[in-house]
GROMACS .gro file of C-alpha atoms in nm:
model
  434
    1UNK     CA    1   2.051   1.716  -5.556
    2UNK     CA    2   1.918   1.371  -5.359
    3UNK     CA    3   2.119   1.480  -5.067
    4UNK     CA    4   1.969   1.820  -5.062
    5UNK     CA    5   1.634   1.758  -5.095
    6UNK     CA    6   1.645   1.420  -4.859
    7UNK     CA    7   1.826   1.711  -4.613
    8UNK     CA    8   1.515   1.930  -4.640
    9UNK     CA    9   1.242   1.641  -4.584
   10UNK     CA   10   1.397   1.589  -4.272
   11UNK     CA   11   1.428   1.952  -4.160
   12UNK     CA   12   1.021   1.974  -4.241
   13UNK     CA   13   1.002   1.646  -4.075
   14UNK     CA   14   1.172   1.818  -3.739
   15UNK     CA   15   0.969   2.128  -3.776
   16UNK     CA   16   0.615   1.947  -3.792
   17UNK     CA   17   0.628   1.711  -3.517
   18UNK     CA   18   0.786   2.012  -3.350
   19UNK     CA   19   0.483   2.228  -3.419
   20UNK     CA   20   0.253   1.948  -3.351
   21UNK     CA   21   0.397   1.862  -2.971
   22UNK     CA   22   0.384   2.243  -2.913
   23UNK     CA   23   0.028   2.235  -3.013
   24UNK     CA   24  -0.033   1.905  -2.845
   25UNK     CA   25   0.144   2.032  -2.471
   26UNK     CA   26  -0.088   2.331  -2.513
   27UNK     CA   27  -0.396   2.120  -2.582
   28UNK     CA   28  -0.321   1.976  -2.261
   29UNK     CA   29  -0.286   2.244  -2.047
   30UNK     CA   30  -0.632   2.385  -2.159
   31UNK     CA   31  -0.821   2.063  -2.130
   32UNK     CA   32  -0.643   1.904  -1.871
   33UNK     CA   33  -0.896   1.912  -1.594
   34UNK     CA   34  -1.133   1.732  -1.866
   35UNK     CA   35  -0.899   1.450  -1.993
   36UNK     CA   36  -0.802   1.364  -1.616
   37UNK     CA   37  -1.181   1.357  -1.517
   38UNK     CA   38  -1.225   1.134  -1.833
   39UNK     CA   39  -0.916   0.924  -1.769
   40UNK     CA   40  -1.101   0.857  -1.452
   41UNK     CA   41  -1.488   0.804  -1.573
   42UNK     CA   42  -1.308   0.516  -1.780
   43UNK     CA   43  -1.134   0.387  -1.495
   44UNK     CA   44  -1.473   0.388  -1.307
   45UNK     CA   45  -1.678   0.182  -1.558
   46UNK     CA   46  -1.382  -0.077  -1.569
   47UNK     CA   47  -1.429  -0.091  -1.147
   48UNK     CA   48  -1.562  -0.481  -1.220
   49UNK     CA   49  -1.228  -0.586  -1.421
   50UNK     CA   50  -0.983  -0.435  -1.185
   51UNK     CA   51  -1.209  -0.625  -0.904
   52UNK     CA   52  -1.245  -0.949  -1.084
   53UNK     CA   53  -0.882  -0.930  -1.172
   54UNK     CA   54  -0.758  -0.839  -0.832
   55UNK     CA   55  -1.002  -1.142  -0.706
   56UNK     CA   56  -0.844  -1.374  -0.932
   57UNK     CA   57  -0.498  -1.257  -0.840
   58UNK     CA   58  -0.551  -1.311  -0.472
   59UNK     CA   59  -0.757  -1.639  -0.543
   60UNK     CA   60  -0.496  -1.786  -0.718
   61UNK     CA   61  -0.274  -1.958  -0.528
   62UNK     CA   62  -0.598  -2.172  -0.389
   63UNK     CA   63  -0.693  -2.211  -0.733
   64UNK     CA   64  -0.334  -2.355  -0.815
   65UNK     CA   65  -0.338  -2.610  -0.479
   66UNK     CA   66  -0.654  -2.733  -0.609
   67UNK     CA   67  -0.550  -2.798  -0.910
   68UNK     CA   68  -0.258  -2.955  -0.822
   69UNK     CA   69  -0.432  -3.187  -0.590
   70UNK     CA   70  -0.637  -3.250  -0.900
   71UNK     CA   71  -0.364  -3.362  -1.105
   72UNK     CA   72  -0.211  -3.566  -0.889
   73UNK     CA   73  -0.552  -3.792  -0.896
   74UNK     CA   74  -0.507  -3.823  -1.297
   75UNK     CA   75  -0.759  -3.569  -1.388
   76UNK     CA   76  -0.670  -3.340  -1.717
   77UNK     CA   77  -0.517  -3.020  -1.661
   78UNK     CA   78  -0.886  -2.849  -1.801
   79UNK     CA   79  -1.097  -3.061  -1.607
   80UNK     CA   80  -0.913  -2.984  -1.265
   81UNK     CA   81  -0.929  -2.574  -1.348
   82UNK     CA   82  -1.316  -2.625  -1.423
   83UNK     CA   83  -1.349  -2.812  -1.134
   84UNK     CA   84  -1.119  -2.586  -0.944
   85UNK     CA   85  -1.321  -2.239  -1.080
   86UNK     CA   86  -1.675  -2.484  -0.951
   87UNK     CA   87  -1.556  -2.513  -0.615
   88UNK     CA   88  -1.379  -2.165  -0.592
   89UNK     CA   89  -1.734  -2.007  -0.684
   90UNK     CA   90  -1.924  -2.208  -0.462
   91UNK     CA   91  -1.722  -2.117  -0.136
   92UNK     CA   92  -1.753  -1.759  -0.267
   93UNK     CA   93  -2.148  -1.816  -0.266
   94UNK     CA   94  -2.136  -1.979   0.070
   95UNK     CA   95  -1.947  -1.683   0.244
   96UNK     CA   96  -2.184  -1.470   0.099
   97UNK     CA   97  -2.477  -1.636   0.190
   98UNK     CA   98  -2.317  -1.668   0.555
   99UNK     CA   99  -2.262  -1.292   0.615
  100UNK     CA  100  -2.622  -1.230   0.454
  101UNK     CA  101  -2.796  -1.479   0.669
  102UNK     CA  102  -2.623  -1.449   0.989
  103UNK     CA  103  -2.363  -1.178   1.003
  104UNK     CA  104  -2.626  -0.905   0.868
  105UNK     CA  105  -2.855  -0.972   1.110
  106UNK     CA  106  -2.675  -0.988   1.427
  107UNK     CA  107  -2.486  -0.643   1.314
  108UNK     CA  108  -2.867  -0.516   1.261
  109UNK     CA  109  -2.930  -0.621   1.599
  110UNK     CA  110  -2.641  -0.499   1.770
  111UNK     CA  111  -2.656  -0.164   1.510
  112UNK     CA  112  -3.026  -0.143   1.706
  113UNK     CA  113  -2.879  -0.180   2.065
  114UNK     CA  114  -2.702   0.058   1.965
  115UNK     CA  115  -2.951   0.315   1.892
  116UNK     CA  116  -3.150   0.206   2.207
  117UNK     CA  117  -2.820   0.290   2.408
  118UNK     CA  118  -2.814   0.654   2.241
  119UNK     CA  119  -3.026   0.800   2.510
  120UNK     CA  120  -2.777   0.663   2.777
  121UNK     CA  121  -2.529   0.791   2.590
  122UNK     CA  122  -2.683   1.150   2.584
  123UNK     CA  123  -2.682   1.142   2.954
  124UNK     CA  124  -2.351   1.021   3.004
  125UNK     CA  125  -2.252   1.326   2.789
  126UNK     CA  126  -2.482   1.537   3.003
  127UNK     CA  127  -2.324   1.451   3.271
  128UNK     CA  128  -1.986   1.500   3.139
  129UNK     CA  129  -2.066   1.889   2.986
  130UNK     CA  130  -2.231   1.945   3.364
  131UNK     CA  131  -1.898   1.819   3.552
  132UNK     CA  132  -1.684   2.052   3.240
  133UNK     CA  133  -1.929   2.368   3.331
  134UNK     CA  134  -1.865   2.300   3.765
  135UNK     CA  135  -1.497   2.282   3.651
  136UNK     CA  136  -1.403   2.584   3.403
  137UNK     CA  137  -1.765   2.764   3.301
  138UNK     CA  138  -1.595   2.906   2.976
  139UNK     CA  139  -1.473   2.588   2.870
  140UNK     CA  140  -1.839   2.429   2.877
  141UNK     CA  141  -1.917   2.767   2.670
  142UNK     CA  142  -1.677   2.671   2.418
  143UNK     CA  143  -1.791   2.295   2.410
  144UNK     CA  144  -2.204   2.416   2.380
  145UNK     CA  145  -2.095   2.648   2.070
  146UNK     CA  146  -1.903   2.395   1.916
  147UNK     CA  147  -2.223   2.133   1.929
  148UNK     CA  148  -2.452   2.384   1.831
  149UNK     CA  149  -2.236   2.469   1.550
  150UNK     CA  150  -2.249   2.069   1.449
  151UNK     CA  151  -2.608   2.050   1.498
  152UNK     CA  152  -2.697   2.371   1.269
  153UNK     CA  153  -2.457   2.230   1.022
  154UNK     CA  154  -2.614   1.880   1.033
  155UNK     CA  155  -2.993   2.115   1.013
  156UNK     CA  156  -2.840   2.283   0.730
  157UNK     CA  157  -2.713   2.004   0.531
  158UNK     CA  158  -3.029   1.732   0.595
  159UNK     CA  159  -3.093   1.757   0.222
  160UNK     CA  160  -2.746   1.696   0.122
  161UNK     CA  161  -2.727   1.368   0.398
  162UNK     CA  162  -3.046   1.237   0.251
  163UNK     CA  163  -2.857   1.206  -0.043
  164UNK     CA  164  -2.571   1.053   0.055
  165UNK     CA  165  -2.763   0.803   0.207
  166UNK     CA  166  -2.974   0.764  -0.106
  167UNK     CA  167  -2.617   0.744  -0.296
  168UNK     CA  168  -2.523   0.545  -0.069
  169UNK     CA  169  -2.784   0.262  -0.159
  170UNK     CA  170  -2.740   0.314  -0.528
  171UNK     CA  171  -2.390   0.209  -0.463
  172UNK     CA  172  -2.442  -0.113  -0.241
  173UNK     CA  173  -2.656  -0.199  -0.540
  174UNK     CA  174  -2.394  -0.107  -0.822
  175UNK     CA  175  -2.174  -0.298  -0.622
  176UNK     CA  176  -2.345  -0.609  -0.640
  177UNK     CA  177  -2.347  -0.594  -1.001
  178UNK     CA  178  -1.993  -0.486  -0.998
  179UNK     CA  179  -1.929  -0.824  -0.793
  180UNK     CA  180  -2.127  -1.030  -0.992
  181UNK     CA  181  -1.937  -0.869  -1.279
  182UNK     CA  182  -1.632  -0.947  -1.118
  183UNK     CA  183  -1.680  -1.338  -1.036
  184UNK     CA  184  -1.705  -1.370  -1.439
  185UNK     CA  185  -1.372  -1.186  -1.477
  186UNK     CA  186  -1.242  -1.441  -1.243
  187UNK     CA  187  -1.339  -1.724  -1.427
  188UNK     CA  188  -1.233  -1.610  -1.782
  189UNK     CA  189  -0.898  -1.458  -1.616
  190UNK     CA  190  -0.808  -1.809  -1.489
  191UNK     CA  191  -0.869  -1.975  -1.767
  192UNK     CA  192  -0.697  -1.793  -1.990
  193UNK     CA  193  -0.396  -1.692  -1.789
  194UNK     CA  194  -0.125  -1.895  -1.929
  195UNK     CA  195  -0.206  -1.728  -2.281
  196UNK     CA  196  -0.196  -1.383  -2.127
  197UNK     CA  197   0.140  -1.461  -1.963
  198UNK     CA  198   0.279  -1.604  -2.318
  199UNK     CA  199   0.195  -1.279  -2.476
  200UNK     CA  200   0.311  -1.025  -2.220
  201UNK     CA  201   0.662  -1.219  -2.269
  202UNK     CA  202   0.645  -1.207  -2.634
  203UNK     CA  203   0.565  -0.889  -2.633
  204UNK     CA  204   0.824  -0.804  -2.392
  205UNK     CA  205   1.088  -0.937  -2.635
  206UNK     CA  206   0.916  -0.780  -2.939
  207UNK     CA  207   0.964  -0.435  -2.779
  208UNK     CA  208   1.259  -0.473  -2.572
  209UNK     CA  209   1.561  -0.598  -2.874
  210UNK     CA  210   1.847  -0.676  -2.567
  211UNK     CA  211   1.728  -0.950  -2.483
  212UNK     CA  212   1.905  -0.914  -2.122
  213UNK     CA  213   1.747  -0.669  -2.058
  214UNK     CA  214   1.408  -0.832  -2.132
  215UNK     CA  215   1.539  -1.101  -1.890
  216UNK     CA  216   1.617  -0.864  -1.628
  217UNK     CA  217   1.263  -0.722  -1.682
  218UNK     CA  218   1.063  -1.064  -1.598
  219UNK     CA  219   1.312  -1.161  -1.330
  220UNK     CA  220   1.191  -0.808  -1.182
  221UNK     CA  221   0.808  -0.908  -1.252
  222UNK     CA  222   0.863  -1.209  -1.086
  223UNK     CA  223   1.009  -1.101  -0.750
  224UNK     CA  224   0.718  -0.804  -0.742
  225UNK     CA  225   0.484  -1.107  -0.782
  226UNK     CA  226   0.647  -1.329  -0.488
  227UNK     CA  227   0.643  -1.032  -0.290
  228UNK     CA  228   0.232  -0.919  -0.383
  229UNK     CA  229   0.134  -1.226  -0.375
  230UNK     CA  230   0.272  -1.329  -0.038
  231UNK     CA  231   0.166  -1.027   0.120
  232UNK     CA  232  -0.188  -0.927   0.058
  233UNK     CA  233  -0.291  -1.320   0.060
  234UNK     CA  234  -0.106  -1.332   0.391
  235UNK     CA  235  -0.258  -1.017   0.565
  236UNK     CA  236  -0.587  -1.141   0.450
  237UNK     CA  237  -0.567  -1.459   0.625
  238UNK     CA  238  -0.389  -1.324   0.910
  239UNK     CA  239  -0.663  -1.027   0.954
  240UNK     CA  240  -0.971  -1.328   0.934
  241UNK     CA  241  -0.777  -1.516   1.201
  242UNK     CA  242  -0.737  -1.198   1.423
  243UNK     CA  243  -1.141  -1.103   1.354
  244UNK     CA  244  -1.248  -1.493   1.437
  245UNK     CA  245  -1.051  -1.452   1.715
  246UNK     CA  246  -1.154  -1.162   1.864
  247UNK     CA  247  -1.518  -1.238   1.880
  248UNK     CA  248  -1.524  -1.537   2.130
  249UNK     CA  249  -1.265  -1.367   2.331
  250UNK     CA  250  -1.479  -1.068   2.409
  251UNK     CA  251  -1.785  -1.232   2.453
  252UNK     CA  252  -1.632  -1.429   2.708
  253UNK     CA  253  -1.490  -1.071   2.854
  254UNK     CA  254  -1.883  -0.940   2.821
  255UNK     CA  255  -1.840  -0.633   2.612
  256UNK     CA  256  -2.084  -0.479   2.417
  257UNK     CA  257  -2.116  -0.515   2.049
  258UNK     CA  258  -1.874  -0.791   1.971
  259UNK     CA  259  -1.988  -0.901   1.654
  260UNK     CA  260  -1.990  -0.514   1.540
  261UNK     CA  261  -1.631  -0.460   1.716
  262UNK     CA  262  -1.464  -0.813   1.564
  263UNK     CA  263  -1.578  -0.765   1.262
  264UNK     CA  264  -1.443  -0.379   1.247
  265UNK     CA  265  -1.023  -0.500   1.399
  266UNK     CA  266  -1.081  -0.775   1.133
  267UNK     CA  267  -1.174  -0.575   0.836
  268UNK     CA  268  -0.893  -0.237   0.945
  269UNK     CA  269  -0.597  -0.549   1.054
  270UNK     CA  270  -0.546  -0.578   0.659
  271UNK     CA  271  -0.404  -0.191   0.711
  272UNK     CA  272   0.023  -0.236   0.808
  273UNK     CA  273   0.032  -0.120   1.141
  274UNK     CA  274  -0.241   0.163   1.174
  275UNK     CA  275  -0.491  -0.049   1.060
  276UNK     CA  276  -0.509  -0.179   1.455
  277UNK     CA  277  -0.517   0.146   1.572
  278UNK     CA  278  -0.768   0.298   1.279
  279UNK     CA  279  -1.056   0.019   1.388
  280UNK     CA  280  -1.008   0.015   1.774
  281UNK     CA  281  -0.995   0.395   1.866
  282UNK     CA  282  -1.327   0.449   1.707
  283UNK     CA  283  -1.460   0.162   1.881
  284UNK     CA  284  -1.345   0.235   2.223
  285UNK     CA  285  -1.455   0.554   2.165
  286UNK     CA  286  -1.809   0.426   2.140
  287UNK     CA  287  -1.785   0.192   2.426
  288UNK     CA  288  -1.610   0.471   2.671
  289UNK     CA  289  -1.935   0.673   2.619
  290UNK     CA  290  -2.191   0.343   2.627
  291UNK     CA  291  -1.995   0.132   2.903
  292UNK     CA  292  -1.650   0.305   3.051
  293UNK     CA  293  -1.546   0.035   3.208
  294UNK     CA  294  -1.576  -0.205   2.913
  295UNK     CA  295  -1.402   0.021   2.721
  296UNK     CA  296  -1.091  -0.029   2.904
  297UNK     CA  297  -1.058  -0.412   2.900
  298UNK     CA  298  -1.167  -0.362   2.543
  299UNK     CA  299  -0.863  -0.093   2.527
  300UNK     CA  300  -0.631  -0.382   2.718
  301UNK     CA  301  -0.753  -0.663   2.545
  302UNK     CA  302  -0.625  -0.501   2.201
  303UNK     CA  303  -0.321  -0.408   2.302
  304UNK     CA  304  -0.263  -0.780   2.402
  305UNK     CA  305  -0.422  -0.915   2.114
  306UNK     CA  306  -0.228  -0.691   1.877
  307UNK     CA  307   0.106  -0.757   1.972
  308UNK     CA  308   0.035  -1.167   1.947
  309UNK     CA  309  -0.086  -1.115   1.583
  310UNK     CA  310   0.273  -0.868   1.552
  311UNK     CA  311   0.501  -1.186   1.673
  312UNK     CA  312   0.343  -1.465   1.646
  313UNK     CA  313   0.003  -1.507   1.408
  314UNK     CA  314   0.127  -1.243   1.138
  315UNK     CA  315   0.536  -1.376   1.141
  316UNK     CA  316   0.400  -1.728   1.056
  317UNK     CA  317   0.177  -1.646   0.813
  318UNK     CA  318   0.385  -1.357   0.624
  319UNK     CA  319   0.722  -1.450   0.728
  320UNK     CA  320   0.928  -1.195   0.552
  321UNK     CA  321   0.768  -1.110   0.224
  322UNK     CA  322   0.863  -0.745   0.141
  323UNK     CA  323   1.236  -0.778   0.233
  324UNK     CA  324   1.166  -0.407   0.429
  325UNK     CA  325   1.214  -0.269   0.719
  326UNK     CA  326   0.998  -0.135   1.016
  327UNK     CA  327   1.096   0.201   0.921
  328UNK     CA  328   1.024   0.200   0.545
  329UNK     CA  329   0.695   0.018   0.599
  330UNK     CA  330   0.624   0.321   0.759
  331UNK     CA  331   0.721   0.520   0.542
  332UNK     CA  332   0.521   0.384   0.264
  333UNK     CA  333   0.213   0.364   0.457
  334UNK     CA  334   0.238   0.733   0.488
  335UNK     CA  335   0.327   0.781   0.148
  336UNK     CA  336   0.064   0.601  -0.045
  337UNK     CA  337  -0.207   0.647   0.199
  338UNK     CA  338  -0.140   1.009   0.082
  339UNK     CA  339  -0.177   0.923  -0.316
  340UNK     CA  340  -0.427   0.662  -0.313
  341UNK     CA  341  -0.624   0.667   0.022
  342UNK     CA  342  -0.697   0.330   0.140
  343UNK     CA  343  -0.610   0.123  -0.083
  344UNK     CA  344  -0.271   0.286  -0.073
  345UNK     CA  345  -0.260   0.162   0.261
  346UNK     CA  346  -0.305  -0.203   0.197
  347UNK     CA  347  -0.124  -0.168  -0.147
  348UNK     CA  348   0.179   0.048  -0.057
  349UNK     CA  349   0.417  -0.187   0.168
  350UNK     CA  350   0.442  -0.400  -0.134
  351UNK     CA  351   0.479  -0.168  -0.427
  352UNK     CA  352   0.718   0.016  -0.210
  353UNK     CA  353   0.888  -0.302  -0.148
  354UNK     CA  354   0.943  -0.351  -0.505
  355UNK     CA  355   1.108  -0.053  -0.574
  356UNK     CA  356   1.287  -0.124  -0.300
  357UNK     CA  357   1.419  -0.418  -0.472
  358UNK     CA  358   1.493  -0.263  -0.813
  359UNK     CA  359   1.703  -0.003  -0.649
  360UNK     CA  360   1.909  -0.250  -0.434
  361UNK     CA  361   1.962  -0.524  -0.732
  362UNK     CA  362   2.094  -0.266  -0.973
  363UNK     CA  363   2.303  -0.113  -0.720
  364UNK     CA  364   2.453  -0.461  -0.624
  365UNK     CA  365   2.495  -0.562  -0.992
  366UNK     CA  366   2.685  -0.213  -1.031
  367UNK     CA  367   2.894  -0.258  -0.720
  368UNK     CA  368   2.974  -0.622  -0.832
  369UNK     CA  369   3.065  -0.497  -1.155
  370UNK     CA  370   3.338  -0.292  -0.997
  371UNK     CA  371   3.426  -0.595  -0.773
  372UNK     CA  372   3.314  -0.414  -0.488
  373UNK     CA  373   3.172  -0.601  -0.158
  374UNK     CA  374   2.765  -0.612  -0.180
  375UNK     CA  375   2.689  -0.661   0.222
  376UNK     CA  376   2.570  -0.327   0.353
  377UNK     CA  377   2.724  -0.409   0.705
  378UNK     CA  378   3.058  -0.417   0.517
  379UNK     CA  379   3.028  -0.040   0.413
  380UNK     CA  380   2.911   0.056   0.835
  381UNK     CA  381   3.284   0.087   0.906
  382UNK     CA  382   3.408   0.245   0.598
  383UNK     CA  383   3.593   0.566   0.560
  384UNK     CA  384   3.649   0.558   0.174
  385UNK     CA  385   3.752   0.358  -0.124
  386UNK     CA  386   4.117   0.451  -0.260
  387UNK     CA  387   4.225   0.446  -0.637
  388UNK     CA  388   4.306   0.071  -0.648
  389UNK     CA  389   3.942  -0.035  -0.504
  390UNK     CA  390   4.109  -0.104  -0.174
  391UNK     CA  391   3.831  -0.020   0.108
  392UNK     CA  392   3.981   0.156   0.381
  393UNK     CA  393   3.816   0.112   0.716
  394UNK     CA  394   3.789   0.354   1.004
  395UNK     CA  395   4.020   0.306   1.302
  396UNK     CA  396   3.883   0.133   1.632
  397UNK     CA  397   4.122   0.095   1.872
  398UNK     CA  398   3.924   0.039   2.158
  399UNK     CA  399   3.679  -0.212   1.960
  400UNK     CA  400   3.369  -0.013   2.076
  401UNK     CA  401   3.455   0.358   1.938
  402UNK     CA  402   3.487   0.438   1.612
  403UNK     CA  403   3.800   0.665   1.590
  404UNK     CA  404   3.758   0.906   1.291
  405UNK     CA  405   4.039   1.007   1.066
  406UNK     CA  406   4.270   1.310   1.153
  407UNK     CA  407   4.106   1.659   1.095
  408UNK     CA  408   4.281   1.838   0.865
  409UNK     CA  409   4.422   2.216   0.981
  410UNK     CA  410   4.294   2.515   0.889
  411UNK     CA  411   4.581   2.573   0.670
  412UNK     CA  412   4.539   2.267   0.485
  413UNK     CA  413   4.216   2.281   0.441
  414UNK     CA  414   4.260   2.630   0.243
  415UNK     CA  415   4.527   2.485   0.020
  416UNK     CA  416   4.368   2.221  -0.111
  417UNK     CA  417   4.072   2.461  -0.184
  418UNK     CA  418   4.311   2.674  -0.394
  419UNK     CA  419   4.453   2.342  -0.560
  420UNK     CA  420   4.087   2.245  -0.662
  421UNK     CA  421   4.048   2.607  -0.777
  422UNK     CA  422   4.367   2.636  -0.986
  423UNK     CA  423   4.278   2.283  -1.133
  424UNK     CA  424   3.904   2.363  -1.221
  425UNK     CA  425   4.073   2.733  -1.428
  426UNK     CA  426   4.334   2.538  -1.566
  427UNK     CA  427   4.067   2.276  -1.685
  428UNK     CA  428   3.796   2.547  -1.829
  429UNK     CA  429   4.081   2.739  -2.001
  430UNK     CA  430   4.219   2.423  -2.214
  431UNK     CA  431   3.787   2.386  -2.312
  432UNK     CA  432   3.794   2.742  -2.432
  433UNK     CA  433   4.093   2.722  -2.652
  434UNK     CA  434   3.929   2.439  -2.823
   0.00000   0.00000   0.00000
């Protein structure tokens, strides 16, 4: 009697949470738009933790030499943090009061030049559309609807700028807070961060009851933090060296802007390969129409510049931190730019290398499992693998060309069709008699 009624709790068990995920998935499909928009309002008004935490993340390996230097003069492991966190804070204030003191201005200056060159840039443009119309008259046609078009648009939608600029400003505001915000994440992140790595590992082996696998987890977290850490700190340096070095350089060459131009390569360099392209095309776009011949020494000058920071600047600094090719750096450029924009730019070479690594230490583990050679180059050669893990390599007798095995005939080709045929009927029969 037990037995029967413990049997029907568990049926009604099965059949409520049944119901209730039912009900739940349909929940979800009605108000999905509205959970996802306030998934991402809370995401929003936590912008100054991810930002302090992603400051203190990048910050800390200076925070840790400092420390270390501490310690090595006697002082206590507290004192050298605080001392540390002082210091870290202060060269944060000093930046800022640098670029507010003398970077703003001299962009405001040049960002004025720049308007005063607008009417010179209206004639070289006149002169341009008047060389187009002498040319091809219905191609200058094309071009005059075209600005037209832009300019009614721009009529059109002078409300809707106003307010973006007006956002805008609300913004460069918020974000100030949202730093501000930030710098006291920082300090209570670092000095707590040994207790937050103690409980993410006891959690871990709370959760997780194999404890090898737990292992395996944090020996994954580590790697992933090797390979964050000594990428984005290493593309930030290496992008502040390219910026400080483009600014002499160019004033020295005489082109326009410099300050507005160095700062722009410096800032888009942090990008994987685009990012040169992304800041100078739009900048020797707006020297081609301001000063054409400027604009190709500028053009020149970057394509020298750029391929020093490639294999020199940026192979010292980064070495080889993401374990990843040229080709798949590519590849995840493209792919997270496409999921999350920017930052999926600057972000993606690492997560992708990663998951990169995951996939190629479980697939070594498996193949040494079956005593199987790891090396990729030792599978280049390979023709297959045959029943008593022997690996059978592909013929070369002329040590350059890889002779491939004999092609089957026709005829042998259709028998052993029918023998995988006969086999697979044989094999379904025997299932249905059981």
């Amino acid at each position: 009697m037990k037995s029967t009624w413990k049997k029907a709790l568990i049926w009604c068990s099965a059949i409520f949470l049944t119901l209730a995920a039912v009900i739940a998935f349909y929940f979800l499909l009605l108000n999905g738009s509205a959970i996802i928009k306030g998934l991402d309002s809370i995401l929003k008004s936590m912008t100054s933790i991810w930002l302090g935490l992603g400051l203190a993340y990048v910050l800390d390996p200076l925070i840790r030499f400092g420390e270390r230097k501490l310690r090595e003069r006697n002082v206590n492991q507290t004192a050298a943090r605080v001392l540390t966190l002082l210091a870290v804070l202060v060269l944060i204030g000093l930046l800022l009061f640098l670029i507010i003191s003398r970077l703003v201005p001299r962009l405001g200056e040049t960002i004025n030049g720049l308007l005063g060159d607008l009417p010179g840039m209206q004639d070289t443009i006149n002169s341009y559309l008047n060389r187009v119309n002498e040319w091809n008259p219905d191609v200058y046609d094309i071009i005059i609807k075209m600005i037209s078009t832009a300019t009614d648009w721009v009529n059109t939608n002078l409300y809707t700028t106003i307010n973006t600029i007006t956002q805008s400003f609300l913004g460069l505001i918020s974000g100030i807070v949202n730093l501000f915000v930030a710098l006291i994440v920082l300090v209570y992140a670092q000095m707590s961060k040994e207790c937050f790595i103690g409980q993410s590992k006891k959690l871990l082996y709370a959760v997780c009851h194999h404890k090898g696998a737990a292992t395996w987890i944090l020996d994954i977290f580590r790697q992933a933090n090797l390979i964050f850490s000594g990428f984005i700190t290493g593309k930030i340096i290496d992008s502040a060296i390219v910026g400080v070095i483009c600014f002499p350089c160019l004033s020295f060459l005489k082109i326009h802007y410099a300050l507005l131009i160095s700062v722009v390569i410096g800032v888009t360099n942090i990008i994987p390969v685009f990012g040169p392209f992304i800041g100078a095309i739009p900048c020797g776009v707006l020297l081609l129409f301001t000063h054409p011949w400027e604009a190709l020494v500028f053009a020149i000058y970057i394509l020298i510049l750029q391929q020093i920071d490639g294999n020199i600047i940026g192979p010292r600094i980064l070495g080889n931190s993401t374990g990843v090719s040229a080709f798949w750096v590519i590849v995840s450029i493209l792919l997270f730019s496409k999921l999350l924009g920017i930052v999926g730019m600057i972000v993606g070479v690492p997560i992708f290398a990663t998951l990169y690594y995951i996939i190629k230490r479980i697939a070594e583990e498996e193949l040494a499992r079956q005593n199987l050679p790891t090396d990729s180059m030792e599978y280049v050669r390979l023709e297959r693998i045959d029943e008593n893990g022997e690996l059978i390599y592909l013929k070369d007798d002329t040590g350059k060309k890889k002779s491939l095995a004999k092609r089957k005939s026709l005829k042998e080709h259709a028998d052993s069709v029918k023998a995988t045929a006969a086999a697979l009927r044989s094999y379904i029969e025997r299932k249905s008699k059981k």
